[in-house]
Amino acid sequence: MQIRISWPAGLLTATLDDTPTSKALAAALPISASATTWGEEVYFDTGVSVAPEDDAQQVVEPGTVAFWTEGDALALPYGPTPISRGGESRLASPCNVLGSFDGDPRLLATVRDGDPIRVELV
């Protein structure tokens, strides 16, 4: 399944794997939220509440689409966060991995705190 994430300065598409969390997210789409940045990560509330999956990860590749279960939020890292060691993308806590961006995740650097962000199925 593919989703489109858009904000005032750009948009990216992502391909999601077939997981319980990605199905729950898809059922709630479209959603609109206010973006928050944390180092080189963008996250925002989805209104979806799910449990951590068995393969939840805290360190992921830049461009991973992750779901932060503690915040009911999508977590979109494109580089290091304030708790990263070296150049890794370390999330605040283990997150459910949903998939990855189809394009250059560095485009997320154009998202500003408070930007309106929209997620919809493609």
mmCIF file of C-alpha atoms in Angstrom:
data_model
loop_
_atom_site.group_PDB
_atom_site.id
_atom_site.type_symbol
_atom_site.label_atom_id
_atom_site.label_comp_id
_atom_site.label_asym_id
_atom_site.label_seq_id
_atom_site.Cartn_x
_atom_site.Cartn_y
_atom_site.Cartn_z
ATOM 1 C CA MET A 1 0.000 0.000 0.000
ATOM 2 C CA GLN A 2 1.180 3.524 -0.727
ATOM 3 C CA ILE A 3 0.583 6.720 1.208
ATOM 4 C CA ARG A 4 1.274 10.358 0.394
ATOM 5 C CA ILE A 5 2.558 12.700 3.097
ATOM 6 C CA SER A 6 2.313 16.383 2.195
ATOM 7 C CA TRP A 7 3.187 19.682 3.899
ATOM 8 C CA PRO A 8 3.444 23.285 2.662
ATOM 9 C CA ALA A 9 6.961 22.905 1.184
ATOM 10 C CA GLY A 10 6.684 19.416 -0.323
ATOM 11 C CA LEU A 11 5.403 15.874 -0.427
ATOM 12 C CA LEU A 12 6.687 12.317 -0.367
ATOM 13 C CA THR A 13 5.138 8.952 -1.052
ATOM 14 C CA ALA A 14 5.911 5.850 0.966
ATOM 15 C CA THR A 15 5.294 2.160 0.518
ATOM 16 C CA LEU A 16 3.965 0.419 3.605
ATOM 17 C CA ASP A 17 4.322 -3.254 4.430
ATOM 18 C CA ASP A 18 1.299 -5.369 5.312
ATOM 19 C CA THR A 19 1.375 -5.065 9.125
ATOM 20 C CA PRO A 20 -1.338 -4.684 11.770
ATOM 21 C CA THR A 21 -0.229 -1.094 12.396
ATOM 22 C CA SER A 22 -0.179 -0.098 8.719
ATOM 23 C CA LYS A 23 -3.712 -1.532 8.338
ATOM 24 C CA ALA A 24 -4.911 0.458 11.369
ATOM 25 C CA LEU A 25 -3.325 3.614 9.959
ATOM 26 C CA ALA A 26 -4.830 3.065 6.496
ATOM 27 C CA ALA A 27 -8.293 2.676 8.032
ATOM 28 C CA ALA A 28 -7.944 6.132 9.645
ATOM 29 C CA LEU A 29 -6.766 7.959 6.499
ATOM 30 C CA PRO A 30 -6.897 10.704 5.442
ATOM 31 C CA ILE A 31 -5.538 12.481 8.511
ATOM 32 C CA SER A 32 -4.304 16.019 9.060
ATOM 33 C CA ALA A 33 -2.066 17.051 11.937
ATOM 34 C CA SER A 34 0.481 19.581 13.104
ATOM 35 C CA ALA A 35 4.113 18.564 12.575
ATOM 36 C CA THR A 36 6.740 18.488 15.295
ATOM 37 C CA THR A 37 10.459 18.221 14.549
ATOM 38 C CA TRP A 38 13.003 16.492 16.780
ATOM 39 C CA GLY A 39 16.501 16.659 15.357
ATOM 40 C CA GLU A 40 16.223 15.129 11.891
ATOM 41 C CA GLU A 41 12.849 13.506 12.551
ATOM 42 C CA VAL A 42 9.328 14.686 11.897
ATOM 43 C CA TYR A 43 6.502 13.280 13.966
ATOM 44 C CA PHE A 44 2.808 13.997 14.400
ATOM 45 C CA ASP A 45 -0.314 12.609 16.026
ATOM 46 C CA THR A 46 -2.449 10.212 14.017
ATOM 47 C CA GLY A 47 -5.358 9.588 16.370
ATOM 48 C CA VAL A 48 -4.582 5.864 15.954
ATOM 49 C CA SER A 49 -3.720 3.803 19.025
ATOM 50 C CA VAL A 50 -1.927 0.459 18.602
ATOM 51 C CA ALA A 51 0.300 -1.814 20.672
ATOM 52 C CA PRO A 52 4.011 -2.315 19.987
ATOM 53 C CA GLU A 53 4.616 -5.143 17.509
ATOM 54 C CA ASP A 54 7.123 -7.927 18.225
ATOM 55 C CA ASP A 55 9.662 -6.474 15.781
ATOM 56 C CA ALA A 56 9.491 -2.852 17.029
ATOM 57 C CA GLN A 57 12.840 -1.059 16.571
ATOM 58 C CA GLN A 58 14.475 1.995 18.107
ATOM 59 C CA VAL A 59 17.342 2.374 15.607
ATOM 60 C CA VAL A 60 16.137 2.485 11.996
ATOM 61 C CA GLU A 61 17.406 3.546 8.601
ATOM 62 C CA PRO A 62 16.767 7.167 7.562
ATOM 63 C CA GLY A 63 13.616 7.192 5.456
ATOM 64 C CA THR A 64 11.839 4.565 7.545
ATOM 65 C CA VAL A 65 8.147 5.150 8.172
ATOM 66 C CA ALA A 66 7.674 4.228 11.829
ATOM 67 C CA PHE A 67 4.804 4.372 14.290
ATOM 68 C CA TRP A 68 5.565 5.627 17.797
ATOM 69 C CA THR A 69 3.056 3.696 19.910
ATOM 70 C CA GLU A 70 3.697 5.788 23.049
ATOM 71 C CA GLY A 71 2.577 8.941 21.232
ATOM 72 C CA ASP A 72 0.037 7.529 18.733
ATOM 73 C CA ALA A 73 2.227 9.223 16.138
ATOM 74 C CA LEU A 74 3.983 8.618 12.865
ATOM 75 C CA ALA A 75 7.734 9.051 13.323
ATOM 76 C CA LEU A 76 9.625 9.916 10.146
ATOM 77 C CA PRO A 77 13.407 10.007 10.664
ATOM 78 C CA TYR A 78 15.648 11.303 7.890
ATOM 79 C CA GLY A 79 18.868 11.548 9.940
ATOM 80 C CA PRO A 80 20.117 11.736 13.520
ATOM 81 C CA THR A 81 17.860 12.674 16.448
ATOM 82 C CA PRO A 82 19.033 14.295 19.707
ATOM 83 C CA ILE A 83 19.626 10.825 21.238
ATOM 84 C CA SER A 84 21.379 9.290 18.217
ATOM 85 C CA ARG A 85 24.863 7.876 18.528
ATOM 86 C CA GLY A 86 26.879 8.884 15.505
ATOM 87 C CA GLY A 87 24.882 9.211 12.305
ATOM 88 C CA GLU A 88 22.179 6.684 13.197
ATOM 89 C CA SER A 89 18.461 7.457 13.314
ATOM 90 C CA ARG A 90 17.501 6.619 16.914
ATOM 91 C CA LEU A 91 13.829 7.038 17.771
ATOM 92 C CA ALA A 92 12.572 8.080 21.233
ATOM 93 C CA SER A 93 11.614 4.461 21.996
ATOM 94 C CA PRO A 94 11.030 1.274 19.974
ATOM 95 C CA CYS A 95 8.536 1.937 17.170
ATOM 96 C CA ASN A 96 6.559 -0.269 14.810
ATOM 97 C CA VAL A 97 8.193 -0.230 11.377
ATOM 98 C CA LEU A 98 5.617 0.324 8.637
ATOM 99 C CA GLY A 99 7.708 0.773 5.496
ATOM 100 C CA SER A 100 9.904 3.360 3.793
ATOM 101 C CA PHE A 101 9.797 6.446 1.615
ATOM 102 C CA ASP A 102 9.924 6.034 -2.158
ATOM 103 C CA GLY A 103 11.895 9.266 -2.673
ATOM 104 C CA ASP A 104 14.637 11.154 -0.858
ATOM 105 C CA PRO A 105 13.654 11.364 2.829
ATOM 106 C CA ARG A 106 15.911 14.448 3.200
ATOM 107 C CA LEU A 107 12.966 16.414 1.738
ATOM 108 C CA LEU A 108 11.537 16.170 5.264
ATOM 109 C CA ALA A 109 14.132 18.801 6.258
ATOM 110 C CA THR A 110 11.720 21.372 4.774
ATOM 111 C CA VAL A 111 9.051 20.553 7.395
ATOM 112 C CA ARG A 112 8.863 23.206 10.117
ATOM 113 C CA ASP A 113 7.463 22.853 13.631
ATOM 114 C CA GLY A 114 3.731 23.504 13.452
ATOM 115 C CA ASP A 115 3.401 22.943 9.701
ATOM 116 C CA PRO A 116 0.121 21.351 8.681
ATOM 117 C CA ILE A 117 0.795 17.829 7.477
ATOM 118 C CA ARG A 118 -1.584 15.480 5.670
ATOM 119 C CA VAL A 119 -1.432 11.735 5.117
ATOM 120 C CA GLU A 120 -3.633 9.981 2.565
ATOM 121 C CA LEU A 121 -3.742 6.793 0.552
ATOM 122 C CA VAL A 122 -2.386 7.046 -2.985
#
